N, CA and C atoms as an extended XYZ file, in Angstrom:
459
Properties=species:S:1:pos:R:3:atomname:S:1:resname:S:1:resid:I:1 pbc="F F F"
N         1.677      -12.725       19.124 N   MET     1
C         1.715      -11.320       18.779 CA  MET     1
C         3.173      -10.869       18.617 C   MET     1
N         4.025      -11.297       19.548 N   ALA     2
C         5.426      -10.904       19.461 CA  ALA     2
C         6.076      -11.462       18.203 C   ALA     2
N         5.690      -12.679       17.815 N   LEU     3
C         6.235      -13.278       16.594 CA  LEU     3
C         5.836      -12.465       15.373 C   LEU     3
N         4.594      -12.015       15.336 N   ALA     4
C         4.131      -11.204       14.204 CA  ALA     4
C         4.927       -9.913       14.126 C   ALA     4
N         5.113       -9.252       15.252 N   ALA     5
C         5.877       -8.005       15.260 CA  ALA     5
C         7.323       -8.258       14.867 C   ALA     5
N         7.891       -9.347       15.345 N   ALA     6
C         9.283       -9.650       15.015 CA  ALA     6
C         9.449       -9.918       13.528 C   ALA     6
N         8.506      -10.657       12.940 N   SER     7
C         8.646      -10.947       11.510 CA  SER     7
C         8.506       -9.682       10.690 C   SER     7
N         7.669       -8.770       11.119 N   VAL     8
C         7.523       -7.494       10.419 CA  VAL     8
C         8.804       -6.686       10.561 C   VAL     8
N         9.382       -6.661       11.751 N   LEU     9
C        10.588       -5.867       11.982 CA  LEU     9
C        11.795       -6.418       11.230 C   LEU     9
N        11.947       -7.722       11.216 N   VAL    10
C        13.097       -8.338       10.566 CA  VAL    10
C        13.062       -8.091        9.066 C   VAL    10
N        11.901       -8.165        8.479 N   LEU    11
C        11.791       -8.055        7.035 CA  LEU    11
C        11.408       -6.658        6.574 C   LEU    11
N        11.306       -5.708        7.471 N   GLY    12
C        10.891       -4.351        7.136 CA  GLY    12
C        11.682       -3.678        6.039 C   GLY    12
N        13.005       -3.796        6.025 N   PRO    13
C        13.764       -3.142        4.964 CA  PRO    13
C        13.389       -3.611        3.566 C   PRO    13
N        12.899       -4.843        3.441 N   VAL    14
C        12.467       -5.335        2.130 CA  VAL    14
C        11.320       -4.493        1.619 C   VAL    14
N        10.347       -4.206        2.505 N   LEU    15
C         9.197       -3.412        2.098 CA  LEU    15
C         9.623       -2.007        1.725 C   LEU    15
N        10.491       -1.418        2.494 N   VAL    16
C        10.951       -0.076        2.189 CA  VAL    16
C        11.646       -0.061        0.841 C   VAL    16
N        12.473       -1.058        0.567 N   ALA    17
C        13.179       -1.121       -0.706 CA  ALA    17
C        12.216       -1.316       -1.866 C   ALA    17
N        11.140       -2.032       -1.664 N   CYS    18
C        10.186       -2.278       -2.747 CA  CYS    18
C         9.438       -1.026       -3.135 C   CYS    18
N         9.415       -0.025       -2.283 N   GLY    19
C         8.705        1.197       -2.597 CA  GLY    19
C         9.533        2.166       -3.411 C   GLY    19
N        10.798        1.899       -3.625 N   ASP    20
C        11.682        2.804       -4.347 CA  ASP    20
C        11.808        2.349       -5.787 C   ASP    20
N        11.367        3.202       -6.716 N   ASP    21
C        11.430        2.809       -8.118 CA  ASP    21
C        12.729        3.223       -8.780 C   ASP    21
N        13.613        3.896       -8.041 N   GLY    22
C        14.916        4.248       -8.572 CA  GLY    22
C        14.904        5.410       -9.532 C   GLY    22
N        13.803        6.107       -9.689 N   GLY    23
C        13.728        7.261      -10.580 CA  GLY    23
C        14.455        8.424       -9.966 C   GLY    23
N        15.736        8.566      -10.200 N   GLY    24
C        16.573        9.500       -9.486 CA  GLY    24
C        16.563       10.933       -9.976 C   GLY    24
N        15.692       11.336      -10.850 N   GLU    25
C        15.662       12.721      -11.310 CA  GLU    25
C        15.283       13.640      -10.166 C   GLU    25
N        16.001       14.729       -9.993 N   SER    26
C        15.688       15.654       -8.918 CA  SER    26
C        14.979       16.903       -9.422 C   SER    26
N        14.878       17.096      -10.730 N   ASP    27
C        14.154       18.243      -11.250 CA  ASP    27
C        12.679       18.072      -10.958 C   ASP    27
N        12.039       19.126      -10.465 N   SER    28
C        10.630       19.049      -10.135 CA  SER    28
C         9.798       19.575      -11.288 C   SER    28
N         8.994       18.709      -11.901 N   PRO    29
C         8.110       19.174      -12.962 CA  PRO    29
C         7.047       20.105      -12.387 C   PRO    29
N         6.342       20.787      -13.239 N   SER    30
C         5.307       21.702      -12.762 CA  SER    30
C         4.237       20.912      -12.031 C   SER    30
N         3.579       21.519      -11.021 N   PRO    31
C         2.577       20.811      -10.234 CA  PRO    31
C         1.462       20.213      -11.089 C   PRO    31
N         1.075       20.894      -12.160 N   ALA    32
C        -0.007       20.377      -13.003 CA  ALA    32
C         0.369       19.031      -13.627 C   ALA    32
N         1.650       18.824      -13.902 N   ALA    33
C         2.089       17.585      -14.536 CA  ALA    33
C         2.251       16.448      -13.533 C   ALA    33
N         2.354       16.758      -12.254 N   THR    34
C         2.639       15.718      -11.281 CA  THR    34
C         1.532       15.494      -10.263 C   THR    34
N         0.368       16.056      -10.473 N   ALA    35
C        -0.698       15.891       -9.493 CA  ALA    35
C        -2.044       15.755      -10.203 C   ALA    35
N        -2.986       15.099       -9.541 N   PRO    36
C        -4.331       15.036      -10.101 CA  PRO    36
C        -4.988       16.418      -10.066 C   PRO    36
N        -6.111       16.557      -10.724 N   ALA    37
C        -6.803       17.849      -10.790 CA  ALA    37
C        -7.151       18.373       -9.400 C   ALA    37
N        -7.526       17.494       -8.478 N   ASP    38
C        -7.879       17.892       -7.109 CA  ASP    38
C        -7.009       17.105       -6.131 C   ASP    38
N        -5.800       17.605       -5.851 N   PRO    39
C        -4.874       16.865       -4.978 CA  PRO    39
C        -5.431       16.598       -3.577 C   PRO    39
N        -6.167       17.537       -3.016 N   ALA    40
C        -6.705       17.341       -1.668 CA  ALA    40
C        -7.703       16.181       -1.642 C   ALA    40
N        -8.580       16.119       -2.632 N   ALA    41
C        -9.546       15.017       -2.706 CA  ALA    41
C        -8.825       13.692       -2.944 C   ALA    41
N        -7.801       13.702       -3.788 N   ALA    42
C        -7.040       12.483       -4.060 CA  ALA    42
C        -6.330       12.007       -2.793 C   ALA    42
N        -5.730       12.926       -2.036 N   ARG    43
C        -5.057       12.539       -0.779 CA  ARG    43
C        -6.056       11.917        0.193 C   ARG    43
N        -7.237       12.520        0.297 N   ALA    44
C        -8.263       11.993        1.204 CA  ALA    44
C        -8.690       10.595        0.775 C   ALA    44
N        -8.866       10.378       -0.527 N   GLU    45
C        -9.278        9.058       -1.018 CA  GLU    45
C        -8.174        8.028       -0.817 C   GLU    45
N        -6.935        8.398       -1.089 N   ILE    46
C        -5.815        7.472       -0.883 CA  ILE    46
C        -5.755        7.056        0.588 C   ILE    46
N        -5.845        8.021        1.481 N   THR    47
C        -5.787        7.723        2.916 CA  THR    47
C        -6.937        6.805        3.327 C   THR    47
N        -8.130        7.116        2.867 N   GLU    48
C        -9.303        6.295        3.201 CA  GLU    48
C        -9.159        4.877        2.650 C   GLU    48
N        -8.731        4.764        1.409 N   ASN    49
C        -8.624        3.443        0.783 CA  ASN    49
C        -7.493        2.611        1.373 C   ASN    49
N        -6.365        3.246        1.688 N   TRP    50
C        -5.269        2.502        2.321 CA  TRP    50
C        -5.693        2.021        3.710 C   TRP    50
N        -6.380        2.874        4.449 N   THR    51
C        -6.843        2.482        5.783 CA  THR    51
C        -7.773        1.281        5.681 C   THR    51
N        -8.704        1.304        4.728 N   ALA    52
C        -9.632        0.181        4.545 CA  ALA    52
C        -8.896       -1.069        4.072 C   ALA    52
N        -7.963       -0.902        3.124 N   PHE    53
C        -7.230       -2.044        2.589 CA  PHE    53
C        -6.465       -2.779        3.688 C   PHE    53
N        -5.872       -2.031        4.604 N   PHE    54
C        -5.053       -2.625        5.658 CA  PHE    54
C        -5.830       -2.928        6.938 C   PHE    54
N        -7.141       -2.716        6.926 N   ASP    55
C        -7.967       -3.003        8.101 CA  ASP    55
C        -8.268       -4.497        8.135 C   ASP    55
N        -7.865       -5.207        9.196 N   PRO    56
C        -8.123       -6.644        9.264 CA  PRO    56
C        -9.610       -7.000        9.169 C   PRO    56
N       -10.490       -6.057        9.458 N   LYS    57
C       -11.928       -6.316        9.402 CA  LYS    57
C       -12.489       -6.202        7.985 C   LYS    57
N       -11.706       -5.648        7.055 N   THR    58
C       -12.180       -5.498        5.675 CA  THR    58
C       -12.106       -6.847        4.975 C   THR    58
N       -13.233       -7.320        4.428 N   PRO    59
C       -13.229       -8.621        3.733 CA  PRO    59
C       -12.304       -8.613        2.513 C   PRO    59
N       -11.795       -9.787        2.165 N   ALA    60
C       -10.869       -9.914        1.029 CA  ALA    60
C       -11.478       -9.368       -0.257 C   ALA    60
N       -12.763       -9.590       -0.482 N   ALA    61
C       -13.410       -9.099       -1.703 CA  ALA    61
C       -13.356       -7.569       -1.777 C   ALA    61
N       -13.569       -6.927       -0.657 N   GLU    62
C       -13.507       -5.461       -0.625 CA  GLU    62
C       -12.057       -4.980       -0.775 C   GLU    62
N       -11.135       -5.689       -0.169 N   ARG    63
C        -9.723       -5.332       -0.311 CA  ARG    63
C        -9.292       -5.447       -1.776 C   ARG    63
N        -9.795       -6.466       -2.470 N   ALA    64
C        -9.454       -6.648       -3.883 CA  ALA    64
C        -9.892       -5.438       -4.703 C   ALA    64
N       -10.998       -4.802       -4.340 N   GLU    65
C       -11.473       -3.608       -5.043 CA  GLU    65
C       -10.560       -2.415       -4.808 C   GLU    65
N        -9.780       -2.461       -3.742 N   LEU    66
C        -8.881       -1.361       -3.388 CA  LEU    66
C        -7.443       -1.635       -3.812 C   LEU    66
N        -7.234       -2.725       -4.551 N   LEU    67
C        -5.907       -3.136       -5.006 CA  LEU    67
C        -5.820       -3.024       -6.523 C   LEU    67
N        -4.731       -2.477       -7.016 N   GLU    68
C        -4.489       -2.409       -8.464 CA  GLU    68
C        -4.605       -3.817       -9.055 C   GLU    68
N        -5.397       -3.955      -10.114 N   ASN    69
C        -5.642       -5.257      -10.741 CA  ASN    69
C        -6.130       -6.275       -9.716 C   ASN    69
N        -6.932       -5.806       -8.781 N   GLY    70
C        -7.350       -6.607       -7.634 CA  GLY    70
C        -8.064       -7.894       -7.955 C   GLY    70
N        -8.910       -7.881       -8.965 N   GLU    71
C        -9.648       -9.108       -9.275 CA  GLU    71
C        -8.695      -10.212       -9.745 C   GLU    71
N        -7.707       -9.844      -10.568 N   GLN    72
C        -6.732      -10.838      -11.029 CA  GLN    72
C        -5.826      -11.295       -9.886 C   GLN    72
N        -5.579      -10.398       -8.932 N   LEU    73
C        -4.654      -10.716       -7.839 CA  LEU    73
C        -5.357      -11.184       -6.573 C   LEU    73
N        -6.644      -11.423       -6.667 N   ARG    74
C        -7.384      -11.844       -5.473 CA  ARG    74
C        -6.794      -13.098       -4.838 C   ARG    74
N        -6.412      -14.131       -5.615 N   PRO    75
C        -5.783      -15.300       -4.975 CA  PRO    75
C        -4.494      -14.923       -4.224 C   PRO    75
N        -3.707      -14.021       -4.778 N   ALA    76
C        -2.475      -13.583       -4.113 CA  ALA    76
C        -2.811      -12.849       -2.822 C   ALA    76
N        -3.808      -11.993       -2.896 N   LEU    77
C        -4.227      -11.240       -1.716 CA  LEU    77
C        -4.728      -12.191       -0.634 C   LEU    77
N        -5.554      -13.154       -1.006 N   GLU    78
C        -6.075      -14.111       -0.030 CA  GLU    78
C        -4.958      -14.947        0.577 C   GLU    78
N        -3.960      -15.313       -0.234 N   ALA    79
C        -2.813      -16.070        0.283 CA  ALA    79
C        -2.046      -15.238        1.303 C   ALA    79
N        -1.859      -13.971        0.999 N   LEU    80
C        -1.131      -13.095        1.914 CA  LEU    80
C        -1.883      -12.949        3.233 C   LEU    80
N        -3.193      -12.882        3.168 N   LEU    81
C        -3.990      -12.678        4.376 CA  LEU    81
C        -4.012      -13.905        5.289 C   LEU    81
N        -3.517      -15.051        4.825 N   THR    82
C        -3.439      -16.223        5.693 CA  THR    82
C        -2.226      -16.151        6.615 C   THR    82
N        -1.291      -15.236        6.321 N   ASN    83
C        -0.110      -15.047        7.153 CA  ASN    83
C        -0.517      -14.268        8.407 C   ASN    83
N        -0.154      -14.776        9.583 N   ASP    84
C        -0.550      -14.135       10.838 CA  ASP    84
C        -0.119      -12.678       10.923 C   ASP    84
N         1.132      -12.395       10.572 N   ALA    85
C         1.623      -11.010       10.669 CA  ALA    85
C         0.842      -10.104        9.725 C   ALA    85
N         0.616      -10.558        8.497 N   ALA    86
C        -0.111       -9.749        7.522 CA  ALA    86
C        -1.557       -9.551        7.942 C   ALA    86
N        -2.170      -10.570        8.525 N   SER    87
C        -3.576      -10.465        8.898 CA  SER    87
C        -3.779       -9.561       10.108 C   SER    87
N        -2.735       -9.284       10.873 N   GLN    88
C        -2.833       -8.416       12.047 CA  GLN    88
C        -2.360       -6.996       11.782 C   GLN    88
N        -1.757       -6.781       10.635 N   ALA    89
C        -1.157       -5.480       10.339 CA  ALA    89
C        -2.211       -4.473        9.899 C   ALA    89
N        -2.001       -3.231       10.292 N   THR    90
C        -2.780       -2.101        9.807 CA  THR    90
C        -1.783       -1.054        9.339 C   THR    90
N        -2.288       -0.028        8.700 N   ALA    91
C        -1.401        1.018        8.206 CA  ALA    91
C        -1.967        2.385        8.543 C   ALA    91
N        -1.054        3.295        8.798 N   GLN    92
C        -1.418        4.692        9.040 CA  GLN    92
C        -0.645        5.535        8.029 C   GLN    92
N        -1.367        6.133        7.096 N   VAL    93
C        -0.740        6.957        6.058 CA  VAL    93
C        -0.174        8.222        6.697 C   VAL    93
N         1.076        8.523        6.335 N   LYS    94
C         1.750        9.712        6.877 CA  LYS    94
C         1.877       10.802        5.824 C   LYS    94
N         2.413       10.445        4.650 N   THR    95
C         2.564       11.439        3.586 CA  THR    95
C         2.225       10.818        2.236 C   THR    95
N         1.793       11.690        1.335 N   ILE    96
C         1.476       11.291       -0.032 CA  ILE    96
C         2.137       12.297       -0.956 C   ILE    96
N         2.937       11.800       -1.890 N   GLN    97
C         3.633       12.645       -2.857 CA  GLN    97
C         3.241       12.178       -4.249 C   GLN    97
N         2.564       13.027       -5.008 N   PHE    98
C         2.158       12.653       -6.356 CA  PHE    98
C         3.350       12.688       -7.291 C   PHE    98
N         3.452       11.644       -8.108 N   THR    99
C         4.518       11.564       -9.108 CA  THR    99
C         3.963       11.778      -10.514 C   THR    99
N         2.644       11.692      -10.645 N   SER   100
C         1.924       11.964      -11.881 CA  SER   100
C         0.453       12.125      -11.499 C   SER   100
N        -0.403       12.503      -12.438 N   PRO   101
C        -1.824       12.603      -12.097 CA  PRO   101
C        -2.446       11.262      -11.678 C   PRO   101
N        -1.798       10.144      -11.997 N   ASN   102
C        -2.347        8.824      -11.700 CA  ASN   102
C        -1.483        7.962      -10.786 C   ASN   102
N        -0.437        8.540      -10.202 N   ASN   103
C         0.472        7.777       -9.346 CA  ASN   103
C         0.923        8.619       -8.165 C   ASN   103
N         1.118        7.946       -7.024 N   ALA   104
C         1.588        8.649       -5.836 CA  ALA   104
C         2.478        7.721       -5.016 C   ALA   104
N         3.485        8.307       -4.403 N   ASP   105
C         4.304        7.606       -3.420 CA  ASP   105
C         3.647        7.819       -2.063 C   ASP   105
N         3.516        6.760       -1.290 N   VAL   106
C         2.851        6.820        0.002 CA  VAL   106
C         3.835        6.366        1.075 C   VAL   106
N         3.996        7.188        2.093 N   THR   107
C         4.783        6.812        3.261 CA  THR   107
C         3.790        6.526        4.372 C   THR   107
N         3.968        5.377        5.015 N   TYR   108
C         3.016        4.980        6.044 CA  TYR   108
C         3.738        4.186        7.126 C   TYR   108
N         3.100        4.132        8.284 N   ASP   109
C         3.591        3.272        9.352 CA  ASP   109
C         2.829        1.966        9.281 C   ASP   109
N         3.543        0.866        9.278 N   LEU   110
C         2.923       -0.446        9.362 CA  LEU   110
C         2.805       -0.762       10.846 C   LEU   110
N         1.591       -1.004       11.289 N   LEU   111
C         1.309       -1.220       12.709 CA  LEU   111
C         0.925       -2.671       12.953 C   LEU   111
N         1.308       -3.197       14.097 N   VAL   112
C         0.859       -4.500       14.559 CA  VAL   112
C         0.293       -4.273       15.946 C   VAL   112
N        -0.961       -4.660       16.114 N   ALA   113
C        -1.675       -4.434       17.376 CA  ALA   113
C        -1.647       -2.954       17.756 C   ALA   113
N        -1.700       -2.083       16.747 N   GLY   114
C        -1.771       -0.649       16.984 CA  GLY   114
C        -0.439        0.034       17.247 C   GLY   114
N         0.630       -0.737       17.374 N   ALA   115
C         1.949       -0.162       17.642 CA  ALA   115
C         2.783       -0.182       16.365 C   ALA   115
N         3.533        0.906       16.110 N   PRO   116
C         4.375        0.922       14.900 CA  PRO   116
C         5.385       -0.220       14.925 C   PRO   116
N         5.317       -1.071       13.909 N   ALA   117
C         6.268       -2.170       13.772 CA  ALA   117
C         7.305       -1.819       12.719 C   ALA   117
N         6.881       -1.164       11.656 N   VAL   118
C         7.787       -0.716       10.606 CA  VAL   118
C         7.387        0.717       10.259 C   VAL   118
N         7.988        1.682       10.932 N   PRO   119
C         7.656        3.076       10.623 CA  PRO   119
C         8.252        3.493        9.279 C   PRO   119
N         7.630        4.478        8.695 N   ASP   120
C         8.104        5.081        7.443 CA  ASP   120
C         8.257        4.071        6.310 C   ASP   120
N         7.315        3.136        6.202 N   SER   121
C         7.289        2.205        5.077 CA  SER   121
C         6.950        2.975        3.811 C   SER   121
N         7.425        2.476        2.686 N   LYS   122
C         7.177        3.131        1.402 CA  LYS   122
C         6.304        2.236        0.536 C   LYS   122
N         5.334        2.840       -0.110 N   GLY   123
C         4.473        2.129       -1.032 CA  GLY   123
C         4.032        3.082       -2.127 C   GLY   123
N         3.196        2.597       -3.009 N   THR   124
C         2.680        3.443       -4.077 CA  THR   124
C         1.180        3.223       -4.222 C   THR   124
N         0.540        4.260       -4.739 N   SER   125
C        -0.881        4.211       -5.022 CA  SER   125
C        -1.069        4.557       -6.491 C   SER   125
N        -2.044        3.917       -7.128 N   VAL   126
C        -2.319        4.178       -8.535 CA  VAL   126
C        -3.799        4.489       -8.705 C   VAL   126
N        -4.084        5.357       -9.659 N   TYR   127
C        -5.468        5.708       -9.974 CA  TYR   127
C        -5.906        4.800      -11.105 C   TYR   127
N        -6.818        3.882      -10.796 N   GLN   128
C        -7.255        2.876      -11.775 CA  GLN   128
C        -8.772        2.752      -11.691 C   GLN   128
N        -9.418        2.801      -12.841 N   ASP   129
C       -10.873        2.644      -12.918 CA  ASP   129
C       -11.612        3.630      -12.002 C   ASP   129
N       -11.106        4.869      -11.935 N   GLY   130
C       -11.772        5.910      -11.160 CA  GLY   130
C       -11.562        5.840       -9.664 C   GLY   130
N       -10.591        5.021       -9.212 N   THR   131
C       -10.340        4.841       -7.780 CA  THR   131
C        -8.840        4.841       -7.507 C   THR   131
N        -8.447        5.499       -6.417 N   TRP   132
C        -7.060        5.423       -5.963 CA  TRP   132
C        -6.885        4.106       -5.216 C   TRP   132
N        -5.949        3.277       -5.684 N   LYS   133
C        -5.763        1.929       -5.149 CA  LYS   133
C        -4.341        1.705       -4.646 C   LYS   133
N        -4.203        0.743       -3.749 N   VAL   134
C        -2.895        0.260       -3.321 CA  VAL   134
C        -2.292       -0.457       -4.528 C   VAL   134
N        -1.040       -0.182       -4.823 N   SER   135
C        -0.420       -0.764       -6.017 CA  SER   135
C        -0.019       -2.219       -5.816 C   SER   135
N         0.092       -2.927       -6.933 N   VAL   136
C         0.598       -4.298       -6.927 CA  VAL   136
C         2.002       -4.316       -6.325 C   VAL   136
N         2.790       -3.319       -6.655 N   LYS   137
C         4.160       -3.208       -6.144 CA  LYS   137
C         4.162       -3.234       -4.604 C   LYS   137
N         3.196       -2.533       -4.011 N   THR   138
C         3.106       -2.510       -2.554 CA  THR   138
C         2.700       -3.879       -2.018 C   THR   138
N         1.715       -4.510       -2.650 N   LEU   139
C         1.287       -5.839       -2.215 CA  LEU   139
C         2.441       -6.829       -2.276 C   LEU   139
N         3.193       -6.794       -3.363 N   CYS   140
C         4.325       -7.719       -3.500 CA  CYS   140
C         5.397       -7.452       -2.450 C   CYS   140
N         5.608       -6.193       -2.113 N   GLY   141
C         6.537       -5.861       -1.035 CA  GLY   141
C         6.072       -6.449        0.291 C   GLY   141
N         4.762       -6.387        0.525 N   LEU   142
C         4.218       -6.964        1.753 CA  LEU   142
C         4.336       -8.483        1.751 C   LEU   142
N         4.167       -9.086        0.585 N   ALA   143
C         4.330      -10.538        0.486 CA  ALA   143
C         5.754      -10.926        0.862 C   ALA   143
N         6.719      -10.192        0.339 N   GLN   144
C         8.112      -10.458        0.699 CA  GLN   144
C         8.323      -10.251        2.186 C   GLN   144
N         7.732       -9.199        2.713 N   LEU   145
C         7.864       -8.876        4.129 CA  LEU   145
C         7.358      -10.018        5.009 C   LEU   145
N         6.243      -10.610        4.607 N   SER   146
C         5.638      -11.659        5.427 CA  SER   146
C         6.293      -13.022        5.217 C   SER   146
N         7.104      -13.134        4.170 N   GLY   147
C         7.718      -14.418        3.865 CA  GLY   147
C         6.810      -15.333        3.064 C   GLY   147
N         5.651      -14.809        2.652 N   ALA   148
C         4.705      -15.624        1.881 CA  ALA   148
C         5.131      -15.693        0.431 C   ALA   148
N         4.891      -16.835       -0.193 N   THR   149
C         5.062      -16.963       -1.632 CA  THR   149
C         3.710      -16.655       -2.244 C   THR   149
N         3.655      -15.586       -3.015 N   VAL   150
C         2.384      -15.112       -3.531 CA  VAL   150
C         2.407      -15.137       -5.054 C   VAL   150
N         1.457      -15.836       -5.678 N   PRO   151
C         1.392      -15.858       -7.138 CA  PRO   151
C         1.224      -14.462       -7.695 C   PRO   151
N         1.957      -14.138       -8.738 N   GLY   152
C         1.848      -12.830       -9.354 CA  GLY   152
C         2.864      -11.814       -8.845 C   GLY   152
N         3.646      -12.192       -7.855 N   CYS   153
C         4.654      -11.262       -7.319 CA  CYS   153
C         6.053      -11.714       -7.692 C   CYS   153
């Protein structure tokens, strides 16, 4: 358990860096241009889906449904889940900031055994096929974090 937490802590900055797309514009577009039609419902779905995606009890097939391009990336997801630290990690969504009607920045705590191992991690969520999903960008950041070599990242 301590090894899993240590590997998450050592590599945590990689995950945080992977969540930053470098879009440095500070002008705030109108809310209609940067949010889905029902932001409250979208936030609830993102939180629910991220919680399920990061739940160790959620089967890989179900996690693939909650991942952007999940069916194509299922082998990558399954490879990542063989890593002890990744298989024990859960996430607690803290904030969601919409960047468009179909994209959101997500700040979350990465937990190991229920304790924050990497607080304030950054990830993204995308609206794909009628569902808010964990982005490929986030999965690849987690792959780097775990030290796993994951196809497609």
